[in-house]
């Protein structure tokens, strides 16, 4: 029924917005900038909750074979790059600017599909939307009042991983892994890789000097962020299973708009007219991309 679809979309939007705000609070306000530990914690809790949900019969997930897990390994590597670089970037950038750059992941996907997979069909509306998102991403750093070079470099790494991961999901044909099964592999691989990287990156020793390590606020923020990350996974899977691709795109777009609109009231940020124009152009491009999916 239509009202059930709206409830699913609204639930997704709520979890999406609160999840990003919680992560931003931990990363930027509390300044917990140890991504191997923060993302390792989130993925380990996510894996535990997912396996527990399967055990209790709350969600369905088939047994994952070794060959299927190995064939999905490139996707898991991209997933780790996505969350690690995204955490680094979000800790140094405001949410509206982060989303503006993140939109350029569609440019990466578009280029890979055209050059690597030789996609022949060209939709001028999609090409226009991709061009707008690329233009705004190039334009934004020159006018960002709080420009941070490292933040933008990590954002570039993040958007490349997101774009490549999107293409890998589209082109992945070797087995029939569901979204939950893919994410289970991502979670388990991330836990192992991030745990191994915690010491070499200095995060394991550096966290001992973190001022809020024993703070109740910090502990609550980490627990809530991990729980919201898992709920966002379930909400995303439910959204994809109940709606068409274009309707999913609409809800994701609306969720970003809500987060961007509320962000200045929750977190301090400086903005000027050129950076505002860049954001508008980027998300106009995103709206055109969603519409082009509907037309196709």
Tab-separated table of C-alpha atoms in Angstrom:
chain	number	residue	atom	x	y	z
A	1	UNK	CA	0.000	0.000	0.000
A	2	UNK	CA	1.047	3.591	-0.681
A	3	UNK	CA	1.057	4.688	2.963
A	4	UNK	CA	3.421	1.847	3.890
A	5	UNK	CA	5.880	3.056	1.250
A	6	UNK	CA	5.737	6.559	2.707
A	7	UNK	CA	6.352	5.215	6.213
A	8	UNK	CA	9.367	3.240	4.942
A	9	UNK	CA	10.738	6.359	3.235
A	10	UNK	CA	10.173	8.550	6.281
A	11	UNK	CA	11.836	5.977	8.552
A	12	UNK	CA	14.814	5.850	6.203
A	13	UNK	CA	15.084	9.666	6.143
A	14	UNK	CA	14.922	9.899	9.938
A	15	UNK	CA	17.634	7.285	10.488
A	16	UNK	CA	19.765	8.759	7.680
A	17	UNK	CA	19.718	12.283	9.124
A	18	UNK	CA	20.223	11.275	12.768
A	19	UNK	CA	23.020	8.874	11.788
A	20	UNK	CA	24.982	11.560	9.957
A	21	UNK	CA	24.451	14.074	12.766
A	22	UNK	CA	25.620	11.565	15.385
A	23	UNK	CA	28.743	10.699	13.390
A	24	UNK	CA	29.456	14.391	12.846
A	25	UNK	CA	29.099	15.037	16.577
A	26	UNK	CA	31.562	12.294	17.518
A	27	UNK	CA	34.053	13.201	14.776
A	28	UNK	CA	33.977	17.016	14.867
A	29	UNK	CA	32.560	18.117	18.217
A	30	UNK	CA	34.194	15.457	20.387
A	31	UNK	CA	37.076	15.290	17.856
A	32	UNK	CA	37.424	11.511	17.927
A	33	UNK	CA	39.613	11.329	14.823
A	34	UNK	CA	40.750	7.711	14.999
A	35	UNK	CA	38.938	6.174	12.021
A	36	UNK	CA	40.339	2.648	12.299
A	37	UNK	CA	38.884	2.455	15.819
A	38	UNK	CA	35.660	4.367	15.159
A	39	UNK	CA	34.811	2.530	11.943
A	40	UNK	CA	36.099	-0.741	13.380
A	41	UNK	CA	33.717	-0.309	16.302
A	42	UNK	CA	30.773	0.511	14.023
A	43	UNK	CA	31.387	-2.417	11.667
A	44	UNK	CA	31.963	-4.909	14.483
A	45	UNK	CA	28.692	-3.912	16.165
A	46	UNK	CA	26.978	-3.957	12.780
A	47	UNK	CA	28.248	-7.491	12.082
A	48	UNK	CA	27.220	-8.671	15.560
A	49	UNK	CA	23.711	-7.192	15.273
A	50	UNK	CA	23.252	-8.551	11.748
A	51	UNK	CA	24.277	-12.094	12.723
A	52	UNK	CA	22.110	-11.878	15.858
A	53	UNK	CA	19.135	-10.719	13.790
A	54	UNK	CA	19.614	-13.672	11.445
A	55	UNK	CA	19.864	-16.050	14.402
A	56	UNK	CA	16.627	-14.706	15.888
A	57	UNK	CA	14.869	-14.888	12.514
A	58	UNK	CA	14.309	-11.135	12.218
A	59	UNK	CA	16.025	-10.989	8.825
A	60	UNK	CA	16.729	-13.647	6.219
A	61	UNK	CA	20.219	-14.373	4.967
A	62	UNK	CA	21.488	-17.466	3.160
A	63	UNK	CA	24.725	-19.245	3.930
A	64	UNK	CA	27.616	-17.457	2.226
A	65	UNK	CA	29.993	-19.768	0.368
A	66	UNK	CA	33.743	-19.237	0.360
A	67	UNK	CA	33.813	-18.659	-3.411
A	68	UNK	CA	31.068	-16.022	-3.166
A	69	UNK	CA	32.913	-14.234	-0.348
A	70	UNK	CA	36.184	-14.227	-2.282
A	71	UNK	CA	34.532	-12.945	-5.449
A	72	UNK	CA	33.015	-10.088	-3.430
A	73	UNK	CA	36.412	-9.152	-1.947
A	74	UNK	CA	37.041	-6.173	-4.312
A	75	UNK	CA	33.733	-4.706	-3.174
A	76	UNK	CA	34.730	-5.102	0.477
A	77	UNK	CA	38.050	-3.344	-0.172
A	78	UNK	CA	36.174	-0.435	-1.754
A	79	UNK	CA	33.766	-0.416	1.185
A	80	UNK	CA	36.630	-0.049	3.671
A	81	UNK	CA	38.089	2.780	1.590
A	82	UNK	CA	34.664	4.391	1.516
A	83	UNK	CA	34.078	4.393	5.278
A	84	UNK	CA	37.695	5.201	6.235
A	85	UNK	CA	38.097	8.142	3.836
A	86	UNK	CA	34.527	9.265	4.509
A	87	UNK	CA	35.191	9.383	8.241
A	88	UNK	CA	38.358	11.419	7.695
A	89	UNK	CA	36.575	13.829	5.359
A	90	UNK	CA	33.444	14.287	7.513
A	91	UNK	CA	35.571	15.122	10.556
A	92	UNK	CA	37.046	18.101	8.640
A	93	UNK	CA	34.107	19.234	6.504
A	94	UNK	CA	30.586	20.465	7.123
A	95	UNK	CA	27.772	18.111	6.121
A	96	UNK	CA	26.414	20.262	3.214
A	97	UNK	CA	29.896	20.531	1.661
A	98	UNK	CA	30.533	16.831	2.269
A	99	UNK	CA	27.342	15.887	0.404
A	100	UNK	CA	28.210	18.268	-2.428
A	101	UNK	CA	31.503	16.481	-3.017
A	102	UNK	CA	29.982	13.068	-2.395
A	103	UNK	CA	27.596	13.671	-5.307
A	104	UNK	CA	30.631	13.559	-7.591
A	105	UNK	CA	30.813	9.819	-6.966
A	106	UNK	CA	28.196	9.638	-9.728
A	107	UNK	CA	30.776	11.198	-12.050
A	108	UNK	CA	33.209	8.405	-11.169
A	109	UNK	CA	30.540	5.752	-11.792
A	110	UNK	CA	29.602	7.356	-15.107
A	111	UNK	CA	33.211	7.471	-16.321
A	112	UNK	CA	33.946	3.869	-15.285
A	113	UNK	CA	30.822	2.593	-17.035
A	114	UNK	CA	31.724	4.508	-20.203
A	115	UNK	CA	35.450	3.763	-20.366
A	116	UNK	CA	35.821	0.369	-18.721
A	117	UNK	CA	32.517	-1.339	-19.467
A	118	UNK	CA	31.959	0.463	-22.784
A	119	UNK	CA	28.396	1.485	-22.044
A	120	UNK	CA	27.112	2.672	-25.417
A	121	UNK	CA	23.836	4.355	-24.559
A	122	UNK	CA	24.193	8.066	-23.770
A	123	UNK	CA	21.372	9.942	-22.054
A	124	UNK	CA	21.853	13.664	-22.459
A	125	UNK	CA	19.922	14.395	-19.274
A	126	UNK	CA	22.218	12.088	-17.280
A	127	UNK	CA	25.311	13.563	-18.957
A	128	UNK	CA	24.091	17.064	-18.034
A	129	UNK	CA	23.463	16.077	-14.418
A	130	UNK	CA	26.910	14.507	-14.118
A	131	UNK	CA	28.500	17.632	-15.609
A	132	UNK	CA	26.728	19.855	-13.067
A	133	UNK	CA	27.922	17.710	-10.152
A	134	UNK	CA	31.498	17.704	-11.457
A	135	UNK	CA	31.455	21.472	-12.039
A	136	UNK	CA	30.229	22.196	-8.515
A	137	UNK	CA	32.815	19.844	-6.959
A	138	UNK	CA	35.643	21.628	-8.801
A	139	UNK	CA	34.208	25.055	-7.956
A	140	UNK	CA	33.509	24.497	-4.230
A	141	UNK	CA	37.086	24.294	-2.814
A	142	UNK	CA	37.948	27.753	-4.150
A	143	UNK	CA	35.112	29.374	-2.186
A	144	UNK	CA	34.764	27.207	0.920
A	145	UNK	CA	35.246	29.620	3.889
A	146	UNK	CA	36.515	26.728	6.028
A	147	UNK	CA	38.676	25.103	3.348
A	148	UNK	CA	40.795	22.235	4.677
A	149	UNK	CA	43.105	20.618	2.127
A	150	UNK	CA	43.341	17.290	3.939
A	151	UNK	CA	39.572	17.152	4.289
A	152	UNK	CA	39.116	17.623	0.554
A	153	UNK	CA	41.787	15.053	-0.290
A	154	UNK	CA	40.055	12.469	1.886
A	155	UNK	CA	36.719	13.446	0.321
A	156	UNK	CA	38.173	12.739	-3.139
A	157	UNK	CA	39.281	9.290	-1.966
A	158	UNK	CA	35.829	8.733	-0.490
A	159	UNK	CA	33.935	9.671	-3.646
A	160	UNK	CA	36.186	7.490	-5.815
A	161	UNK	CA	35.510	4.482	-3.574
A	162	UNK	CA	31.762	5.186	-3.490
A	163	UNK	CA	31.592	5.562	-7.270
A	164	UNK	CA	33.639	2.427	-7.952
A	165	UNK	CA	31.641	0.427	-5.381
A	166	UNK	CA	28.385	1.460	-7.068
A	167	UNK	CA	29.672	0.169	-10.414
A	168	UNK	CA	30.940	-3.062	-8.832
A	169	UNK	CA	27.486	-3.718	-7.384
A	170	UNK	CA	25.896	-3.167	-10.810
A	171	UNK	CA	28.382	-5.342	-12.688
A	172	UNK	CA	28.767	-8.092	-10.085
A	173	UNK	CA	27.399	-11.265	-11.673
A	174	UNK	CA	29.377	-14.200	-10.260
A	175	UNK	CA	26.795	-15.159	-7.620
A	176	UNK	CA	23.474	-14.082	-6.201
A	177	UNK	CA	24.406	-12.386	-2.953
A	178	UNK	CA	21.640	-10.306	-1.400
A	179	UNK	CA	22.288	-6.797	-0.064
A	180	UNK	CA	22.466	-8.150	3.496
A	181	UNK	CA	24.892	-10.897	2.489
A	182	UNK	CA	27.106	-8.367	0.709
A	183	UNK	CA	27.063	-6.141	3.764
A	184	UNK	CA	27.833	-9.056	6.083
A	185	UNK	CA	30.994	-9.764	4.082
A	186	UNK	CA	31.823	-6.039	4.118
A	187	UNK	CA	31.398	-5.890	7.888
A	188	UNK	CA	33.554	-8.923	8.642
A	189	UNK	CA	36.306	-7.904	6.216
A	190	UNK	CA	36.294	-4.342	7.618
A	191	UNK	CA	36.649	-5.571	11.202
A	192	UNK	CA	39.714	-7.647	10.286
A	193	UNK	CA	41.389	-5.014	8.113
A	194	UNK	CA	40.742	-2.050	10.420
A	195	UNK	CA	41.890	-4.032	13.478
A	196	UNK	CA	45.135	-4.853	11.670
A	197	UNK	CA	45.584	-1.201	10.648
A	198	UNK	CA	44.889	0.303	14.093
A	199	UNK	CA	48.476	0.002	15.334
A	200	UNK	CA	50.398	0.949	12.147
A	201	UNK	CA	48.262	4.097	11.714
A	202	UNK	CA	48.946	5.168	15.298
A	203	UNK	CA	45.281	5.151	16.272
A	204	UNK	CA	45.715	2.412	18.884
A	205	UNK	CA	48.261	4.394	20.897
A	206	UNK	CA	46.889	7.831	20.051
A	207	UNK	CA	43.452	7.073	21.492
A	208	UNK	CA	45.000	6.755	24.957
A	209	UNK	CA	45.544	10.527	24.873
A	210	UNK	CA	41.988	11.291	23.725
A	211	UNK	CA	40.572	13.772	26.324
A	212	UNK	CA	37.012	12.376	26.331
A	213	UNK	CA	37.986	8.708	26.413
A	214	UNK	CA	36.173	8.129	29.712
A	215	UNK	CA	33.362	10.589	29.018
A	216	UNK	CA	29.760	9.386	29.272
A	217	UNK	CA	28.868	11.588	26.283
A	218	UNK	CA	31.561	9.939	24.164
A	219	UNK	CA	30.472	6.424	25.133
A	220	UNK	CA	26.833	7.217	24.345
A	221	UNK	CA	27.782	8.833	21.031
A	222	UNK	CA	29.747	5.770	19.924
A	223	UNK	CA	26.994	3.346	20.962
A	224	UNK	CA	24.268	5.375	19.255
A	225	UNK	CA	26.336	5.803	16.080
A	226	UNK	CA	26.910	2.037	15.807
A	227	UNK	CA	23.235	1.248	16.401
A	228	UNK	CA	22.118	3.880	13.876
A	229	UNK	CA	24.556	2.537	11.293
A	230	UNK	CA	22.932	-0.894	11.563
A	231	UNK	CA	19.417	0.561	11.478
A	232	UNK	CA	20.362	2.574	8.385
A	233	UNK	CA	21.427	-0.673	6.694
A	234	UNK	CA	18.071	-2.290	7.472
A	235	UNK	CA	16.164	0.831	6.403
A	236	UNK	CA	18.109	0.981	3.126
A	237	UNK	CA	17.473	-2.687	2.348
A	238	UNK	CA	13.775	-2.257	3.152
A	239	UNK	CA	13.607	0.845	0.947
A	240	UNK	CA	15.241	-0.943	-2.003
A	241	UNK	CA	13.020	-3.999	-1.668
A	242	UNK	CA	9.777	-2.020	-1.543
A	243	UNK	CA	10.413	0.756	-4.054
A	244	UNK	CA	11.718	1.215	-7.564
A	245	UNK	CA	15.225	2.579	-8.183
A	246	UNK	CA	13.953	6.060	-9.025
A	247	UNK	CA	11.771	6.239	-5.900
A	248	UNK	CA	14.729	5.149	-3.762
A	249	UNK	CA	16.734	7.938	-5.376
A	250	UNK	CA	14.019	10.441	-4.483
A	251	UNK	CA	14.054	9.441	-0.804
A	252	UNK	CA	17.855	9.570	-0.643
A	253	UNK	CA	17.778	13.008	-2.263
A	254	UNK	CA	15.132	14.268	0.175
A	255	UNK	CA	17.087	12.861	3.132
A	256	UNK	CA	20.184	14.756	2.040
A	257	UNK	CA	18.161	17.958	1.663
A	258	UNK	CA	16.768	17.593	5.184
A	259	UNK	CA	20.234	16.938	6.640
A	260	UNK	CA	21.743	19.898	4.786
A	261	UNK	CA	18.899	22.226	5.849
A	262	UNK	CA	19.087	21.284	9.532
A	263	UNK	CA	22.883	21.053	9.772
A	264	UNK	CA	23.570	24.830	10.166
A	265	UNK	CA	21.192	24.926	13.147
A	266	UNK	CA	23.060	22.126	14.930
A	267	UNK	CA	26.709	22.579	13.908
A	268	UNK	CA	28.555	25.843	13.413
A	269	UNK	CA	29.421	26.515	9.788
A	270	UNK	CA	30.475	29.438	7.637
A	271	UNK	CA	28.895	29.798	4.234
A	272	UNK	CA	29.037	32.401	1.491
A	273	UNK	CA	27.135	32.999	-1.725
A	274	UNK	CA	29.588	31.174	-4.072
A	275	UNK	CA	29.656	28.033	-1.901
A	276	UNK	CA	25.850	28.142	-1.629
A	277	UNK	CA	25.605	28.351	-5.423
A	278	UNK	CA	27.938	25.371	-5.711
A	279	UNK	CA	25.712	23.303	-3.418
A	280	UNK	CA	22.578	24.285	-5.332
A	281	UNK	CA	24.170	23.374	-8.679
A	282	UNK	CA	25.380	20.012	-7.338
A	283	UNK	CA	22.011	18.975	-5.969
A	284	UNK	CA	20.216	20.266	-9.031
A	285	UNK	CA	22.429	17.815	-10.899
A	286	UNK	CA	21.468	15.069	-8.446
A	287	UNK	CA	17.769	15.842	-8.933
A	288	UNK	CA	18.226	15.618	-12.715
A	289	UNK	CA	20.005	12.285	-12.273
A	290	UNK	CA	17.070	10.901	-10.285
A	291	UNK	CA	14.690	12.153	-12.975
A	292	UNK	CA	16.828	10.625	-15.744
A	293	UNK	CA	16.573	7.234	-13.979
A	294	UNK	CA	12.809	7.620	-14.094
A	295	UNK	CA	12.889	8.444	-17.808
A	296	UNK	CA	15.093	5.424	-18.588
